[in-house]
XYZ file of N, CA and C in Angstrom:
693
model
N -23.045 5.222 11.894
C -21.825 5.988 11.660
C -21.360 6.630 12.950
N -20.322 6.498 13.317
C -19.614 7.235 14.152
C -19.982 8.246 14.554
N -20.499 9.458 15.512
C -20.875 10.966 15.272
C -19.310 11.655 15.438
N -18.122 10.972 15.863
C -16.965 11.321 16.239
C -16.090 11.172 14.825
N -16.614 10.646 14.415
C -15.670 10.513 13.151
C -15.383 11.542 12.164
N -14.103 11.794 11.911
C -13.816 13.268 10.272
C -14.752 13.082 9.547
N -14.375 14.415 8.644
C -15.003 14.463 7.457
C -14.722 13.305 6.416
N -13.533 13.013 6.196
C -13.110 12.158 5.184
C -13.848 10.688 5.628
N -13.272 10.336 7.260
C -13.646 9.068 7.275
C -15.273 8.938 7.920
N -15.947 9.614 7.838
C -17.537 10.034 7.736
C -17.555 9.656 5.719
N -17.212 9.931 5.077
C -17.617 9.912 3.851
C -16.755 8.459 3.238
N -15.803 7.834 3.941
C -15.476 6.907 3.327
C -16.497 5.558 3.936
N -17.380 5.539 5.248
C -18.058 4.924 5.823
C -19.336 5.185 4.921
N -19.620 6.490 4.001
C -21.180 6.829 3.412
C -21.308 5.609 2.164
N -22.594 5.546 2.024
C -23.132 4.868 0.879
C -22.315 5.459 -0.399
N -22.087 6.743 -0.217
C -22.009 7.265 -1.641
C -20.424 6.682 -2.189
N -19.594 6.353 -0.886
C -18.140 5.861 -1.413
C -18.216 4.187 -1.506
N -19.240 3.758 -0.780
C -19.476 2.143 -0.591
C -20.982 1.900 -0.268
N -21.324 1.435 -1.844
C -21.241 0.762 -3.038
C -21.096 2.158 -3.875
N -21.503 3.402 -3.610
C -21.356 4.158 -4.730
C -20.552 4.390 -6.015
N -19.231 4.811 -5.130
C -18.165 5.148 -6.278
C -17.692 3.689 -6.721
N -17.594 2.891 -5.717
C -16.956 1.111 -6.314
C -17.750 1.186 -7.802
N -18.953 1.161 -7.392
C -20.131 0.617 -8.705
C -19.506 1.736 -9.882
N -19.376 2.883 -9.843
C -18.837 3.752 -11.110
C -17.685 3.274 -11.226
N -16.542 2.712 -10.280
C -15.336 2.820 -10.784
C -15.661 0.974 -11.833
N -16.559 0.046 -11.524
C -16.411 -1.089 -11.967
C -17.260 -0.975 -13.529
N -18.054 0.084 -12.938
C -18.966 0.162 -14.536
C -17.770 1.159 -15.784
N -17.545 1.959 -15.168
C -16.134 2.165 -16.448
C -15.260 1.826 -16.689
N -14.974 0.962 -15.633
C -13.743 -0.307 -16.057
C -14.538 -1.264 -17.376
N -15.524 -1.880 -16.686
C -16.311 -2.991 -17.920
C -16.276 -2.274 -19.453
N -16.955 -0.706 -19.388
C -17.265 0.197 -20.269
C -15.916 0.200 -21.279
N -14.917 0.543 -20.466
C -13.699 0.498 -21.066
C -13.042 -1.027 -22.010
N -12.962 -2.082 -21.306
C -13.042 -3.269 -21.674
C -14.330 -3.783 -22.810
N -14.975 -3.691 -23.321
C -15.908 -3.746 -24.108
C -15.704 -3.590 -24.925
N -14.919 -1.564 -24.825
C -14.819 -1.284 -26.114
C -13.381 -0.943 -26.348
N -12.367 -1.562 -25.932
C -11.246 -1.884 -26.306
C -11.603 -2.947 -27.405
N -10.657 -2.200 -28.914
C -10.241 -3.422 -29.599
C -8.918 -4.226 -29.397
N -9.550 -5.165 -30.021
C -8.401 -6.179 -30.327
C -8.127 -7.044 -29.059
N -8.780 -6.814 -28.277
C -9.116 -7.760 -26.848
C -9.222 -9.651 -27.458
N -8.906 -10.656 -26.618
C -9.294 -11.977 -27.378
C -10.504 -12.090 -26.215
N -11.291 -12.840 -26.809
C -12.799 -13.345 -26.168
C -12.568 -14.141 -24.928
N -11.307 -14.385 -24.470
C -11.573 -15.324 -23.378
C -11.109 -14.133 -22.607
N -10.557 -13.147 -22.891
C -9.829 -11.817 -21.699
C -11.073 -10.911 -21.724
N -12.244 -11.079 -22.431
C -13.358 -9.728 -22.551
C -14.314 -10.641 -21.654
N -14.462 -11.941 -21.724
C -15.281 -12.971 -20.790
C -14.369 -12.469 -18.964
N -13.481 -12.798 -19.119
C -12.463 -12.791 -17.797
C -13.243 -11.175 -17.134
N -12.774 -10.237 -18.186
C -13.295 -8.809 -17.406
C -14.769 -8.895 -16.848
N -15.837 -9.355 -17.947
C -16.806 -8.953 -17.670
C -17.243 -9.989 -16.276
N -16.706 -11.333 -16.532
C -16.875 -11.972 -14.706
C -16.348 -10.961 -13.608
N -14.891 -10.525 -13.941
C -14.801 -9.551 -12.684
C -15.640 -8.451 -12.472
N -15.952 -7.958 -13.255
C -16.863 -6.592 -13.236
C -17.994 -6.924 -11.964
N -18.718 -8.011 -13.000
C -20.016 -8.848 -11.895
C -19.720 -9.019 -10.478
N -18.019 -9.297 -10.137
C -18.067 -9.626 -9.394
C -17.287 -8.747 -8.077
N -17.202 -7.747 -8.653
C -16.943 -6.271 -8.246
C -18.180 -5.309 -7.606
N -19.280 -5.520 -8.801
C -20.167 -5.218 -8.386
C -21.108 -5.802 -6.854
N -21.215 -6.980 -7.329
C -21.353 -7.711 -6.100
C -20.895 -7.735 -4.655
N -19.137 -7.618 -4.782
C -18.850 -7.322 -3.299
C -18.977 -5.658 -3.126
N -19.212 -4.598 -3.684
C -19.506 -3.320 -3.084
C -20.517 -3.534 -2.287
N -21.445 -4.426 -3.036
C -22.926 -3.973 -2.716
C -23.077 -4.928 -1.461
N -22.515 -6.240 -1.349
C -22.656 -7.183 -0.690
C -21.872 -6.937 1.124
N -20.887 -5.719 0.582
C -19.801 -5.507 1.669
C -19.839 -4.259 2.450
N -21.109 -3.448 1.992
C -20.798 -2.314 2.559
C -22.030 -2.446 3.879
N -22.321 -1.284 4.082
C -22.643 -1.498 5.652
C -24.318 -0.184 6.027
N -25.055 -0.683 6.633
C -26.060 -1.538 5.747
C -26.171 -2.260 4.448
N -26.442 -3.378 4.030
C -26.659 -3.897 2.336
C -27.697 -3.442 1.827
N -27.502 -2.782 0.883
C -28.597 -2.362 0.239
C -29.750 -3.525 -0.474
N -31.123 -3.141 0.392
C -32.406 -4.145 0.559
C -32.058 -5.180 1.514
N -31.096 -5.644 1.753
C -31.128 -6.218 2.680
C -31.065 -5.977 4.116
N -30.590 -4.856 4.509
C -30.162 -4.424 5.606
C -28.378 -4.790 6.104
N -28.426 -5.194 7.839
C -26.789 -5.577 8.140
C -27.056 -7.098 8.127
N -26.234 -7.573 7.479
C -25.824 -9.282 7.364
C -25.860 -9.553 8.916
N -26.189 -10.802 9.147
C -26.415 -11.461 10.443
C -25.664 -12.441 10.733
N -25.177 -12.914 11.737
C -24.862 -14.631 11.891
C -23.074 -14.455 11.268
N -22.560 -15.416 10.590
C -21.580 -15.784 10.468
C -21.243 -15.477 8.823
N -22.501 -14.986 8.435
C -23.068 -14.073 6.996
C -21.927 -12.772 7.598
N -22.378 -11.850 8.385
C -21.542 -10.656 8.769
C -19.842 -10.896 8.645
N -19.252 -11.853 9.015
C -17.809 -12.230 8.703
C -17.456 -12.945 7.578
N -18.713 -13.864 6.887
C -17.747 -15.117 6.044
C -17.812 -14.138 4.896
N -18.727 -13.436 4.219
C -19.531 -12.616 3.195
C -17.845 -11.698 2.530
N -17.970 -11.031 3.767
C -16.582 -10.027 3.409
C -15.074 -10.964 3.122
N -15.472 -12.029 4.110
C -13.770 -12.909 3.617
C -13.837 -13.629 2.325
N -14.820 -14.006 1.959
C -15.603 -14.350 0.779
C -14.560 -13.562 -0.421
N -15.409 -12.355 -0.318
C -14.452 -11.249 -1.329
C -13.309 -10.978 -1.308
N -12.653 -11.028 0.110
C -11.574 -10.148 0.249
C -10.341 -11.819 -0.480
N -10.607 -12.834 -0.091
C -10.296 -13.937 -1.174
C -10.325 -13.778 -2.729
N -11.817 -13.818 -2.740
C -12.043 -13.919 -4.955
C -11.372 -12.870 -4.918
N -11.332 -11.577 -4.551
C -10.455 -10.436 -4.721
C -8.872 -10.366 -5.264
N -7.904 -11.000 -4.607
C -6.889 -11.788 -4.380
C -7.059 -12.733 -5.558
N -7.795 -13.521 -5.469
C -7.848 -14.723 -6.551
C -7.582 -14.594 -7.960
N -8.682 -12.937 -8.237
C -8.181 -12.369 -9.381
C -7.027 -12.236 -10.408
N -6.269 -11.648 -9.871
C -5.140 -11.610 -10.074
C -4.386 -12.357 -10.105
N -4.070 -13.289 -9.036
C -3.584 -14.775 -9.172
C -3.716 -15.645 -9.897
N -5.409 -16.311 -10.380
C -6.003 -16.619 -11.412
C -5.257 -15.954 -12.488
N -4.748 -14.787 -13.138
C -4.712 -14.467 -14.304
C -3.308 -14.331 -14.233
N -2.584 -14.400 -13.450
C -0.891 -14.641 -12.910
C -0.410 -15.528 -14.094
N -1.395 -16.921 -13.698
C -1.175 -18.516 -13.565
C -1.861 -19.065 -15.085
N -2.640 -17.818 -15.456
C -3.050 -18.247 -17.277
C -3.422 -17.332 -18.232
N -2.861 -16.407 -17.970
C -2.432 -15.850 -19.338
C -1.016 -16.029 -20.161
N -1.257 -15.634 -21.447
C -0.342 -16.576 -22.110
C -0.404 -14.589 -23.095
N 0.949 -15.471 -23.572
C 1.746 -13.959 -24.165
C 0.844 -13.560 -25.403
N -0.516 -14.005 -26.114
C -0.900 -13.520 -26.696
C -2.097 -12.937 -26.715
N -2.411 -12.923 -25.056
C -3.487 -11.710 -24.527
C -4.600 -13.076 -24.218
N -4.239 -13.990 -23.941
C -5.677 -14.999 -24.052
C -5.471 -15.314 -22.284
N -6.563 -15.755 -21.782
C -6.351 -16.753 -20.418
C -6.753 -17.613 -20.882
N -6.180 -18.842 -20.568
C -6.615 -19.544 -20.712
C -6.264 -21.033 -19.334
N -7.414 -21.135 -18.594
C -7.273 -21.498 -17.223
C -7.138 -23.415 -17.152
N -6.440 -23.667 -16.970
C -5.670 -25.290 -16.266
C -6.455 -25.918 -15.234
N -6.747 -26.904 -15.057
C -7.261 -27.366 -13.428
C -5.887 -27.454 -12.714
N -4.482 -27.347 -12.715
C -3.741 -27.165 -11.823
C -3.223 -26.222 -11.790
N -3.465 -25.084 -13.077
C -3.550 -23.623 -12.518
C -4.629 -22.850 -11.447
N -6.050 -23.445 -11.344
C -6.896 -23.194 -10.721
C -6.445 -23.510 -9.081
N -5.795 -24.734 -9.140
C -5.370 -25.220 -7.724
C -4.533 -24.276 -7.620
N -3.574 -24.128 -8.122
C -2.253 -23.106 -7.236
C -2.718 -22.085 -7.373
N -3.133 -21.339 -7.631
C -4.073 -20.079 -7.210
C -4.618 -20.306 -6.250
N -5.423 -21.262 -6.019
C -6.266 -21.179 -4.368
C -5.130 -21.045 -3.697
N -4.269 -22.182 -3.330
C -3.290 -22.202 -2.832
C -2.721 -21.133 -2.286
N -2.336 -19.827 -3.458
C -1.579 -19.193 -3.310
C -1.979 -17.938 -2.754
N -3.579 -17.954 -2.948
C -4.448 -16.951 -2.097
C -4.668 -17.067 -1.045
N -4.464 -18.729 -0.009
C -4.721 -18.694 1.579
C -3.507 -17.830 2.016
N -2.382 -18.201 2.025
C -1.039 -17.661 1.939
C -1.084 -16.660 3.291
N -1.471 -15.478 2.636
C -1.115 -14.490 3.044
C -2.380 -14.064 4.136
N -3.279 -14.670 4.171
C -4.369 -14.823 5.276
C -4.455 -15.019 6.452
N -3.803 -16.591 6.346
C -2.833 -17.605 7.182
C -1.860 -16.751 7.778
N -0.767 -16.053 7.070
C 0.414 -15.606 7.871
C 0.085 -14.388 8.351
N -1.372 -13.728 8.141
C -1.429 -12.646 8.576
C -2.493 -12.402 10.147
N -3.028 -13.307 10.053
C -3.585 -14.189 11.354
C -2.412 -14.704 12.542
N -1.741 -15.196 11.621
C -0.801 -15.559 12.823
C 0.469 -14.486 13.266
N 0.813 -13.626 12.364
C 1.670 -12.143 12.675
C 0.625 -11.729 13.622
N -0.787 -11.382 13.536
C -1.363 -10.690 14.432
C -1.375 -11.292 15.601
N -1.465 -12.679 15.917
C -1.497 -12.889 17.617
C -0.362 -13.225 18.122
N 1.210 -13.147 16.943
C 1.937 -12.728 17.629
C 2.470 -11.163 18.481
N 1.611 -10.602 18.048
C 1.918 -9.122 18.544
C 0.923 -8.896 19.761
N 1.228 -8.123 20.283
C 0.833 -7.983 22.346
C -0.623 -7.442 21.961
N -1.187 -7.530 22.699
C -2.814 -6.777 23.091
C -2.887 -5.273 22.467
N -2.262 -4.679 23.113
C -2.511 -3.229 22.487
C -2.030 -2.808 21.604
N -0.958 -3.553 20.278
C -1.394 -3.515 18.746
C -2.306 -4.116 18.207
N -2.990 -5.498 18.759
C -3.660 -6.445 18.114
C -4.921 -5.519 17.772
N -5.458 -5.374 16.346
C -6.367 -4.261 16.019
C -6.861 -4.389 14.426
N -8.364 -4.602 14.285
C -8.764 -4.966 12.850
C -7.967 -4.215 11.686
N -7.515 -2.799 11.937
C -6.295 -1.901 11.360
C -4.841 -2.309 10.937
N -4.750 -3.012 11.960
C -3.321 -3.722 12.031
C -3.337 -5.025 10.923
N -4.250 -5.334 11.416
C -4.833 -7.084 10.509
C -4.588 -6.062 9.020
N -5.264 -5.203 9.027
C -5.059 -4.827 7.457
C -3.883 -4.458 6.728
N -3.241 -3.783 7.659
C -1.991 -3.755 7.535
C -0.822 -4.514 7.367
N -0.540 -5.498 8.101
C -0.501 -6.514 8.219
C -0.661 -7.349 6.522
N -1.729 -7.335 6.267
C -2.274 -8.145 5.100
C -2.052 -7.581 3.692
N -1.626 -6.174 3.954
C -1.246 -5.442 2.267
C -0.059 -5.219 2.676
N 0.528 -5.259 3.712
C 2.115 -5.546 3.135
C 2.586 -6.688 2.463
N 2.044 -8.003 3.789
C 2.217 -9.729 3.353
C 1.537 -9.460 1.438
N 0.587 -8.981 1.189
C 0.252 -9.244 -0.553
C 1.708 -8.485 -1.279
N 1.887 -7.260 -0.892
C 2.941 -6.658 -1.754
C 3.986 -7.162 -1.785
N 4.927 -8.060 -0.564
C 5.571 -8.696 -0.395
C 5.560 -10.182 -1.556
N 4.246 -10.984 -1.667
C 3.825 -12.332 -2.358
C 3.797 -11.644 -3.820
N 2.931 -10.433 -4.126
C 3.429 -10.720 -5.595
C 4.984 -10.058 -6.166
N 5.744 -9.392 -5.417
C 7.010 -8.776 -5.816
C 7.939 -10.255 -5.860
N 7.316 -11.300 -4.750
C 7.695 -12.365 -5.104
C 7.487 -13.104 -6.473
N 6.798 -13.422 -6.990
C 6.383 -13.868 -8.107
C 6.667 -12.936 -8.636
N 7.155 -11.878 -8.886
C 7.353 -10.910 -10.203
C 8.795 -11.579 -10.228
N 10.108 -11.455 -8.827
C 10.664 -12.133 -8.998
C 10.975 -13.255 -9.751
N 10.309 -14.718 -9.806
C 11.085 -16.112 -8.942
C 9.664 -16.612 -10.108
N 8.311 -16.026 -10.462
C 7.278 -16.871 -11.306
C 7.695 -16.867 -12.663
N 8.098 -17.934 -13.462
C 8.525 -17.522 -14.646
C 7.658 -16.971 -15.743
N 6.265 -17.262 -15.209
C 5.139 -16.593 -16.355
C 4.618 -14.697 -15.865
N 5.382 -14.478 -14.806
C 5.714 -13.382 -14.943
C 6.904 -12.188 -15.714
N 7.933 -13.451 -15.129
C 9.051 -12.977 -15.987
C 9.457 -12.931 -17.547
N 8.640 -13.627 -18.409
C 8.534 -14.657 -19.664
C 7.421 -13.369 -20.518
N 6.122 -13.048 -19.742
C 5.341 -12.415 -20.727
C 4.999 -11.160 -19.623
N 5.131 -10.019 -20.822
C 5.547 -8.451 -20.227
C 4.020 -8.197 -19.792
N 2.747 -8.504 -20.248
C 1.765 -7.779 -19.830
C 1.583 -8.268 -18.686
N 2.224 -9.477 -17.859
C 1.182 -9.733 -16.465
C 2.670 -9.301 -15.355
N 3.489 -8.942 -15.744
C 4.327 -7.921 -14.965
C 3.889 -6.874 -14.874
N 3.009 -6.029 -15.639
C 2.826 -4.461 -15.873
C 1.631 -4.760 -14.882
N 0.612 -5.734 -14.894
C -0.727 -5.581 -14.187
C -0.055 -6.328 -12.442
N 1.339 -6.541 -12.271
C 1.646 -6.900 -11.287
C 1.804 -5.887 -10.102
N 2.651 -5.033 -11.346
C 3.167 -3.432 -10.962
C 1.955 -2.703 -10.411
N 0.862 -3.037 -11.230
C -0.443 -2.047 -10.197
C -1.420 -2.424 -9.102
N -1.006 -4.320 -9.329
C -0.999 -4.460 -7.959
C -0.365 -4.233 -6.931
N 0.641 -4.009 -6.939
C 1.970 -3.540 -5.737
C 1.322 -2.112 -5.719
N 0.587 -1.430 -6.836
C 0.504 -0.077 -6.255
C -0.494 0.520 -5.179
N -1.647 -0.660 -5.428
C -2.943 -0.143 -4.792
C -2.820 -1.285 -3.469
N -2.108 -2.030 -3.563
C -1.326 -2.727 -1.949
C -0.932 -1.627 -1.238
N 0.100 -1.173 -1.915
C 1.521 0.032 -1.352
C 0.126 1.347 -0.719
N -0.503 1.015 -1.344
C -1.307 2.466 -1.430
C -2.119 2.450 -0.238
N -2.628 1.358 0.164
C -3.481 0.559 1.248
C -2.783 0.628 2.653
N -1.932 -0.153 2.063
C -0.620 0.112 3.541
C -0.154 1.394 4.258
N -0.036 2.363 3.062
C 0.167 3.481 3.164
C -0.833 4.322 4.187
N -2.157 4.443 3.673
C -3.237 5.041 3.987
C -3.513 4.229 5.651
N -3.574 2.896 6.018
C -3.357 2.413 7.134
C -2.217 2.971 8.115
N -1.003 3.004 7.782
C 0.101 3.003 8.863
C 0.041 4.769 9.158
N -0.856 5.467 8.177
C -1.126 6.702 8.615
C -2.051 6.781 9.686
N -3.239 5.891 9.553
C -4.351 6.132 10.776
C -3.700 5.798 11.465
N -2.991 4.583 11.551
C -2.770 3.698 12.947
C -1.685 4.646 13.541
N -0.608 5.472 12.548
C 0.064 6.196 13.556
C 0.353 7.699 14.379
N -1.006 8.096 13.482
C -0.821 9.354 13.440
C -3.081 9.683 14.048
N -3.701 8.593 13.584
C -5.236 9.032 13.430
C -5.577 9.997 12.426
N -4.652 10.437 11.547
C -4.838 11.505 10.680
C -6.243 10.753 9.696
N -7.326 11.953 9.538
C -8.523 11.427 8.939
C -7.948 11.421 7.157
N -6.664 12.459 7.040
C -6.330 12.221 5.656
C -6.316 10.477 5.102
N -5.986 10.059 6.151
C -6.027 8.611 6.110
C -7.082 7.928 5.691
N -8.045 7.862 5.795
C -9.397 7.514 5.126
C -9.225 8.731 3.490
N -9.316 9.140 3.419
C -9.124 10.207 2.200
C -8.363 9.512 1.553
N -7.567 9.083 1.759
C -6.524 8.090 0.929
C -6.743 7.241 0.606
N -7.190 6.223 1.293
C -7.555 4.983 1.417
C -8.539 4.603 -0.152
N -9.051 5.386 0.099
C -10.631 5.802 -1.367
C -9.762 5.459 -2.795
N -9.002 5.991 -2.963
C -8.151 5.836 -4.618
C -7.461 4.308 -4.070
N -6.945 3.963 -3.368
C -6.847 2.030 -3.795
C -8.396 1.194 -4.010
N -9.053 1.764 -3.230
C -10.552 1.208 -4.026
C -10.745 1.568 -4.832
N -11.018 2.171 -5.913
C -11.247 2.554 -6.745
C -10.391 1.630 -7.949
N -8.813 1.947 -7.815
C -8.240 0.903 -8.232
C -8.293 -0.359 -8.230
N -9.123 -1.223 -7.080
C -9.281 -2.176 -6.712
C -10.083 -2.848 -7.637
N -11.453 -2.022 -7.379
C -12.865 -2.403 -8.120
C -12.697 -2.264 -8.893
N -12.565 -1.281 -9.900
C -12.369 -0.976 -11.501
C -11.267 -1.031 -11.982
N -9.982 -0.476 -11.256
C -8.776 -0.295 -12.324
C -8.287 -1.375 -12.467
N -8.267 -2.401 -11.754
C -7.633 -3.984 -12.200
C -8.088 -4.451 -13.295
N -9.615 -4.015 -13.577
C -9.926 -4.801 -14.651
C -9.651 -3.938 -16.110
N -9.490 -2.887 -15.893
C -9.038 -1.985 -17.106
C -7.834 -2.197 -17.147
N -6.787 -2.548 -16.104
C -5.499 -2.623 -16.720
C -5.316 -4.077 -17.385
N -6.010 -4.848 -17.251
C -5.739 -5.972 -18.086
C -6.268 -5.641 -19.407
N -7.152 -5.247 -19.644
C -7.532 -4.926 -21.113
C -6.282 -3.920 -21.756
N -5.927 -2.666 -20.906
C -5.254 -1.653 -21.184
C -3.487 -2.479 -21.757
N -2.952 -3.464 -20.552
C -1.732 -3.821 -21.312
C -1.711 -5.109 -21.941
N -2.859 -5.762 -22.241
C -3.180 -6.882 -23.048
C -2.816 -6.813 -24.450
N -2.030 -7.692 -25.476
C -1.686 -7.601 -26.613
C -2.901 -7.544 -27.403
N -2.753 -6.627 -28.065
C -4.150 -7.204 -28.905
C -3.670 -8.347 -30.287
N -4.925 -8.521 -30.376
C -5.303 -9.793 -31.770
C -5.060 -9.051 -32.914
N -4.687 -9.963 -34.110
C -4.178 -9.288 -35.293
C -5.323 -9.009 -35.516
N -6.146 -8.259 -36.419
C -7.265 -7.535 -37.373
C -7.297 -8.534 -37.959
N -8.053 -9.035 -38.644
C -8.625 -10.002 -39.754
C -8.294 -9.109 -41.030
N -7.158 -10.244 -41.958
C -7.020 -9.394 -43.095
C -8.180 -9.182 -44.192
N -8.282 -8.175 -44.602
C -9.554 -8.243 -46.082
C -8.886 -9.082 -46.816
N -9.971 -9.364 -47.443
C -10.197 -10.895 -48.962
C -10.632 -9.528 -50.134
């Protein structure tokens, strides 16, 4: 850890915010999803893969790994792009197959345009960065950079995707992706322009949203299933 670093961004670097709080915010997301009724079985399957897989990149991404120590080799870079992809994928994935009566239900050429649609913004955000001079070029910037390009791609598709426009619940879970993007960007263009440590302080509530609240808002604006009538 830094010995120069704030209070805030001293505690957003601690164990206790990464894997800590991720792991609470993903275990009461699941918690929540469980025991939502009227959920259909292929959207309570969908959560509980993300959950797993929420859990996984806290633990897998933070710095030392817990029992393992620091990732080595090409492990230290691919590991985190790994996630910061399925991450992305999420949402995209469930863009591309849910259907207006709360079900996913996933296509092999919905699966393709989702990959597809997750290099995207990777790609253009790699190449925005080495168009810009030496002394912006900055892992900060890259991030920046990369949650605008997302907020930008899905306001697109909220636009111009007709299975956004067609069924109301994967507009509403679109909307909170644009928020914890917006929120990301936000908390960035503060460090980068100011160094304000509020900036890390901020940063903490789009994770949180990230890890857990994505998967509660799909349960949360998901239609539910009729009740089974009594005989």
């Amino acid at each position: 850890m830094d010995p120069e670093a704030g209070t805030l961004e001293a505690f957003y670097a601690s164990p206790i915010q990464h894997p800590g709080l991720l792991w609470l915010a993903a275990g009461i997301a699941i918690a929540f999803c469980l025991s939502k009724r009227g959920l259909s079985r292929s959207l309570r399957r969908y959560c509980v893969t993300l959950a797993i897989l929420s859990f996984a990149d806290a633990w897998l991404t933070s710095s030392p790994v817990f029992g393992l120590g620091t990732l080595q080799g090409w492990l230290a870079s691919g590991v985190p792009l790994f996630f910061v992809l399925a991450g992305d994928y999420r949402y995209l994935f469930f863009v591309l197959t849910a259907t207006a009566g709360g079900e996913i239900e996933p296509r092999a050429k919905s699966l393709l345009v989702a990959a597809g649609l997750t290099f995207i913004v990777p790609i253009l955000s790699q190449v925005a960065l080495l168009l810009l001079p030496d002394s912006l070029a900055s892992a900060r910037m890259l991030f920046l950079i990369y949650e605008v390009g997302f907020v930008v791609l899905t306001l697109s598709l909220m636009r111009w995707h007709p299975q956004i426009r067609t069924i109301p619940w994967t507009g509403s879970v679109s909307r909170f992706v644009v928020l914890y993007y917006s929120l990301w960007a936000s908390a960035d263009l503060l460090i980068l322009t100011t160094g304000l440590d509020l900036g890390y302080g901020l940063r903490v509530l789009p994770n949180l949203l990230y890890y857990g609240g994505l998967i509660a808002t799909f349960a949360w604006f998901a239609p539910r299933e009729p009740a089974p009538q009594a005989r």
